[in-house]
Amino acid sequence: MTELEGDGPPSTGPVADPQGDPFLHTRFAVPARPVTFLRRERLTRHLDEALRTPLTMVNGAAGAGKTLLVADWAQTRDGPVVAWLTTDAAGQGPGMFWAYLLRALSASGVTLPEDIGFPADADRVPPTLPARLAARLSAREQPVVVVLDEYDRVAAPEIAEQLEFVLHHAGRGLRLVLVTRTEPLLPLHRYRAAGELTEIRGAELAFAPGEAAELLELHGLRLPPAAVRALLERTRGWAAGLRLCALAARQSPDPERYLKEFEVDHSTIADYLLAEVLKRQDDETQDLLLRVSLLDRFRPELADVLTRRSDAGAILARLSRGNAFVEHLGHDQYRLHPLFREILRAHLRMQRPGLEPELHRRAAEWLRRSGSLAEALGHGAAADDWEFTAGALVDDLAIGQFFTGPRSGAVTELFSRMGQDTTSPAAHLVRAARELSRNGDDGGRAHLHRAERRLADYDGAADRADGAAVGLSRALLEALAARLAGSPGRAENAARAAGELREAVPDQLLDRHPELTALLLDHLGSARLWAGRFEAAREALSAVAGSEAGATTALPREDSLGRLALIDCLNGWLGRAERTARAALAETERFGLSRPSGSGVERLVLAAVAVERDELEQAQALLDASAEAHPALRDPVLEAGRALVAARLHLARGDPRAALAAVEPEVPAEVASPWAQGQAALVAAAAHLSEGRTETATALLRRVPDGQAACVVGAARVQLAAGRPAEAVRLLDRAHPEGSCGPAVTVRAALVRAQAAHQQGDAAAAHRLVARALLEARRERLRRPFHEAGPWIRPLLDTASLRGLTSGWLVPGAAPPDGGPARHAHRPPPVVEELSGRERDVLRRLALMMSTEEIAADLYVSVNTVKTHLKSVYRKLSVGRRNEAVRRARELGLL
């Protein structure tokens, strides 16, 4: 027994295997580690648990770093003896396996008594051998660690049964470490349930960003974090891929550019994967792998469609279990490793030229039937089958994706490759949608007319779901074109046509694309707004604003909220307009949609509110930001709004000529807008009035359409300027704006009445009316009406009884009447948009005096990305420089 318990020099056992060939001693040697090997302590610490559990499994794909990890651990740790065997038992019997395992134990210094026996037949094992070996090992004071490398080559079930028998009965005398690509034929569930299994799998073997950077440095490459992340994304942390890329990049004069642009199919990585993974498979499996390489992710049913067989499910499950670079994602979904996929696609083109378009076409048709529209479109485009691709988009009622949602940019880019030879109605509708989404009405109308002419080819198809989908898509684009052209009648006709066609479309299809209905109502509401039909516009826009929030409807929801805010603003309800405009701004921000994501109307409303509050710098910043509008939403409402806000801003700055220049050009539209005409006349009249041209101002306001309370108030001001206070009051009495309008109108009406009373010598009435105006204006901080009123009001505001109503908001002074802290009239304007989380990150580093490059490195983003965030921060804080942004942020409590 003492001979067994000690470890000494190798015993003199058989020198040949059961077939009479000499033992291959390289199979007993622990593999050497390359100079560029990186020891990863997290894995080494995990592997130390192998000394506490009977069984350890290191399971990963080819080249995952399994063998080098275990070899390094075996050679550098102190403790029990390690016996190493690189198995090569594929197609060989149990006798050969156990002969080599006994020789590996002997070669490691473990002495074994002769009565254990030795296999004389390569296919058989003496029945006493496993029992005697287990008994001898169980008597050891120190365990033997047996490493079986490439254990996935062992295929005979009886070997697994015998090995499990020895492991179970050897007890603490044996620690078995299996290095494998596949699940071994052992009762792993039993060991796992008992806590007697140590597992290291592919996800843990993958390199982390810091480890990848260290590995590249060992190869002489120092790369920026972004380049390391890009390489990790492409290799998924695969050890062999990283090493092979590093070796190749080291030979390049520009390693960073090489790693960014290298063609994987022309590299040593391709040779490795083709030899180690693809060529090890049978012909049917190789064929399946080549065909599914066209897919990002896939189900077995789709793989069957591409192979025209029915065995994909079993093959994919086997490949996934075998770590053959096929990943099971759950829910019966699979995907290939990115590098393996690239190599297979290149191999497919070389081995089977001409097959790729047909495979894309089959995949597109199956994906369309299964409801995966985005993937179907991608494969249809890859097959260059644009009739199918355009038809699939339109028939699915997904034409709205050109304008809204996270895929709008991708859809626009996809169809940019469609040639002019595709002439179906769906293709013309797609071209029209693409032009409208990029250039507004400039190019979309022509394609829309061509689609209308080709609709006759459907021959009554409007009664079917696909024909109704074409008609409904055309109605949406027609409503948009009518909105952009300022044609409310055409928009109403398009909406009516859409209502009739909806009956022929399945409800589930409409439910799948809520953006279509939202966009249609948004276009209709904006056209009605242009026509001055505020209540009808509010009905349509409120339906959109009240619809369920989502990324696909974020744009029409934002636009509808902005236009509802504009209606409130035009009616003088500035506080309500401001709240609605802020809600509009938040709508697309929270879904992270790229800019320009909205129409900009909400920023115009906020700019108009800022002008009324005499916050002119903030108004200018908002006016500038409103220029970032989605091309498909730059309609007459937006253009007229921009001109009016710009003109009011010029007036507030004391530049009437610039104000006249801003409102003088008429906004191109098929139908004139009554409110746009009225507001333009009101601003122009105020500009003329400021320069003493009373008659010109009177003539302008006389031409304003009836029913516009703000214009009536403006006309009353002109009468005052002409010295006719009684006529001014009569105008207000007839229109009675106080009954229907908000403070922006009623405060001005009260001030006109107060000035009239002042001119007529009724000081008490003037005082009372100014007090009423101050009370109304204070709630919404409306300063502009008082600045416009002229010098007559200053003595009144300075009286003791009114001074308390002005202090703290209209003029500098002590605490306002509500007891709050005094605020200077020219305090910094508030932040109109909340800063995003990333913008706050940049701002905090700005306060630490970090440079743009340092911020980029610290946040792991590009310098251009930091500059974009800085520009947005400056805009939102209404500043122009770094130090101003930090100071402003501290004032607002953001730092």
Short mmCIF file of N, CA, C and O in Angstrom, two decimals, residues 320-361:
data_model
loop_
_atom_site.label_atom_id
_atom_site.label_comp_id
_atom_site.label_asym_id
_atom_site.label_seq_id
_atom_site.Cartn_x
_atom_site.Cartn_y
_atom_site.Cartn_z
N SER A 320 -25.24 23.42 -31.62
CA SER A 320 -25.23 24.29 -30.45
C SER A 320 -24.64 23.59 -29.24
O SER A 320 -23.82 24.16 -28.51
N ARG A 321 -25.05 22.34 -29.03
CA ARG A 321 -24.48 21.58 -27.90
C ARG A 321 -22.99 21.35 -28.09
O ARG A 321 -22.23 21.30 -27.12
N GLY A 322 -22.58 21.24 -29.35
CA GLY A 322 -21.18 20.97 -29.65
C GLY A 322 -20.31 22.20 -29.75
O GLY A 322 -19.16 22.12 -30.18
N ASN A 323 -20.83 23.37 -29.38
CA ASN A 323 -20.04 24.62 -29.44
C ASN A 323 -19.45 24.84 -30.82
O ASN A 323 -18.30 25.28 -30.96
N ALA A 324 -20.23 24.55 -31.86
CA ALA A 324 -19.76 24.70 -33.23
C ALA A 324 -20.11 26.08 -33.77
O ALA A 324 -20.49 26.23 -34.93
N PHE A 325 -19.98 27.12 -32.93
CA PHE A 325 -20.22 28.50 -33.30
C PHE A 325 -21.65 28.75 -33.74
O PHE A 325 -21.93 29.63 -34.53
N VAL A 326 -22.56 27.91 -33.25
CA VAL A 326 -23.99 28.10 -33.42
C VAL A 326 -24.58 28.31 -32.04
O VAL A 326 -24.49 27.44 -31.18
N GLU A 327 -25.17 29.49 -31.82
CA GLU A 327 -25.68 29.85 -30.50
C GLU A 327 -27.20 29.71 -30.46
O GLU A 327 -27.89 30.23 -31.32
N HIS A 328 -27.68 28.99 -29.44
CA HIS A 328 -29.12 28.87 -29.22
C HIS A 328 -29.58 30.04 -28.37
O HIS A 328 -29.11 30.22 -27.23
N LEU A 329 -30.48 30.87 -28.89
CA LEU A 329 -30.91 32.08 -28.22
C LEU A 329 -32.14 31.88 -27.36
O LEU A 329 -32.63 32.83 -26.74
N GLY A 330 -32.66 30.68 -27.35
CA GLY A 330 -33.93 30.44 -26.66
C GLY A 330 -35.09 30.66 -27.60
O GLY A 330 -34.96 31.27 -28.66
N HIS A 331 -36.26 30.17 -27.22
CA HIS A 331 -37.47 30.30 -28.03
C HIS A 331 -37.24 29.77 -29.45
O HIS A 331 -37.76 30.32 -30.42
N ASP A 332 -36.44 28.71 -29.55
CA ASP A 332 -36.19 28.04 -30.83
C ASP A 332 -35.52 28.96 -31.85
O ASP A 332 -35.71 28.81 -33.05
N GLN A 333 -34.71 29.90 -31.38
CA GLN A 333 -33.98 30.82 -32.25
C GLN A 333 -32.49 30.53 -32.16
O GLN A 333 -31.96 30.24 -31.08
N TYR A 334 -31.81 30.65 -33.31
CA TYR A 334 -30.38 30.40 -33.37
C TYR A 334 -29.70 31.56 -34.11
O TYR A 334 -30.34 32.30 -34.86
N ARG A 335 -28.37 31.67 -33.89
CA ARG A 335 -27.57 32.58 -34.70
C ARG A 335 -26.14 32.04 -34.75
O ARG A 335 -25.71 31.28 -33.88
N LEU A 336 -25.41 32.46 -35.79
CA LEU A 336 -24.02 32.06 -35.96
C LEU A 336 -23.10 33.12 -35.35
O LEU A 336 -23.46 34.30 -35.27
N HIS A 337 -21.93 32.69 -34.93
CA HIS A 337 -20.90 33.63 -34.49
C HIS A 337 -20.60 34.59 -35.65
O HIS A 337 -20.51 34.17 -36.81
N PRO A 338 -20.46 35.91 -35.39
CA PRO A 338 -20.30 36.88 -36.49
C PRO A 338 -19.15 36.54 -37.45
O PRO A 338 -19.32 36.61 -38.67
N LEU A 339 -17.99 36.17 -36.91
CA LEU A 339 -16.86 35.85 -37.80
C LEU A 339 -17.14 34.59 -38.61
O LEU A 339 -16.84 34.52 -39.80
N PHE A 340 -17.71 33.59 -37.96
CA PHE A 340 -18.03 32.35 -38.65
C PHE A 340 -19.04 32.62 -39.76
O PHE A 340 -18.93 32.08 -40.88
N ARG A 341 -19.99 33.49 -39.47
CA ARG A 341 -21.00 33.82 -40.47
C ARG A 341 -20.37 34.52 -41.68
O ARG A 341 -20.70 34.21 -42.83
N GLU A 342 -19.46 35.46 -41.44
CA GLU A 342 -18.79 36.14 -42.55
C GLU A 342 -18.04 35.15 -43.43
O GLU A 342 -18.08 35.23 -44.67
N ILE A 343 -17.34 34.23 -42.79
CA ILE A 343 -16.54 33.26 -43.54
C ILE A 343 -17.44 32.35 -44.35
O ILE A 343 -17.18 32.05 -45.53
N LEU A 344 -18.52 31.89 -43.75
CA LEU A 344 -19.44 30.99 -44.46
C LEU A 344 -20.08 31.69 -45.66
O LEU A 344 -20.25 31.08 -46.72
N ARG A 345 -20.43 32.96 -45.51
CA ARG A 345 -21.03 33.69 -46.64
C ARG A 345 -20.05 33.80 -47.79
O ARG A 345 -20.42 33.62 -48.95
N ALA A 346 -18.80 34.09 -47.46
CA ALA A 346 -17.79 34.17 -48.53
C ALA A 346 -17.59 32.79 -49.17
O ALA A 346 -17.43 32.68 -50.39
N HIS A 347 -17.61 31.76 -48.35
CA HIS A 347 -17.45 30.40 -48.87
C HIS A 347 -18.63 30.01 -49.75
O HIS A 347 -18.47 29.34 -50.78
N LEU A 348 -19.84 30.44 -49.37
CA LEU A 348 -21.03 30.16 -50.17
C LEU A 348 -20.92 30.80 -51.55
O LEU A 348 -21.22 30.16 -52.57
N ARG A 349 -20.49 32.05 -51.60
CA ARG A 349 -20.35 32.73 -52.90
C ARG A 349 -19.33 32.04 -53.79
O ARG A 349 -19.50 31.96 -55.00
N MET A 350 -18.28 31.55 -53.15
CA MET A 350 -17.23 30.91 -53.93
C MET A 350 -17.64 29.51 -54.38
O MET A 350 -17.42 29.12 -55.53
N GLN A 351 -18.26 28.74 -53.48
CA GLN A 351 -18.59 27.36 -53.80
C GLN A 351 -19.87 27.23 -54.64
O GLN A 351 -19.97 26.33 -55.48
N ARG A 352 -20.84 28.14 -54.41
CA ARG A 352 -22.12 28.01 -55.11
C ARG A 352 -22.56 29.38 -55.64
O ARG A 352 -23.51 29.98 -55.14
N PRO A 353 -21.86 29.87 -56.62
CA PRO A 353 -22.20 31.20 -57.16
C PRO A 353 -23.62 31.21 -57.75
O PRO A 353 -24.05 30.25 -58.37
N GLY A 354 -24.33 32.29 -57.51
CA GLY A 354 -25.68 32.42 -58.05
C GLY A 354 -26.77 31.92 -57.14
O GLY A 354 -27.96 32.18 -57.38
N LEU A 355 -26.41 31.20 -56.07
CA LEU A 355 -27.44 30.66 -55.19
C LEU A 355 -27.95 31.70 -54.19
O LEU A 355 -29.10 31.63 -53.74
N GLU A 356 -27.12 32.68 -53.86
CA GLU A 356 -27.46 33.63 -52.80
C GLU A 356 -28.77 34.38 -53.04
O GLU A 356 -29.61 34.45 -52.13
N PRO A 357 -29.02 34.94 -54.25
CA PRO A 357 -30.31 35.65 -54.45
C PRO A 357 -31.52 34.75 -54.23
O PRO A 357 -32.52 35.18 -53.65
N GLU A 358 -31.42 33.50 -54.68
CA GLU A 358 -32.54 32.58 -54.51
C GLU A 358 -32.79 32.30 -53.03
O GLU A 358 -33.94 32.24 -52.57
N LEU A 359 -31.73 32.14 -52.25
CA LEU A 359 -31.89 31.91 -50.82
C LEU A 359 -32.50 33.13 -50.13
O LEU A 359 -33.37 32.99 -49.26
N HIS A 360 -32.06 34.32 -50.52
CA HIS A 360 -32.65 35.55 -49.96
C HIS A 360 -34.14 35.62 -50.28
O HIS A 360 -34.95 36.02 -49.43
N ARG A 361 -34.50 35.22 -51.51
CA ARG A 361 -35.90 35.29 -51.92
C ARG A 361 -36.75 34.32 -51.09
O ARG A 361 -37.84 34.66 -50.63
#
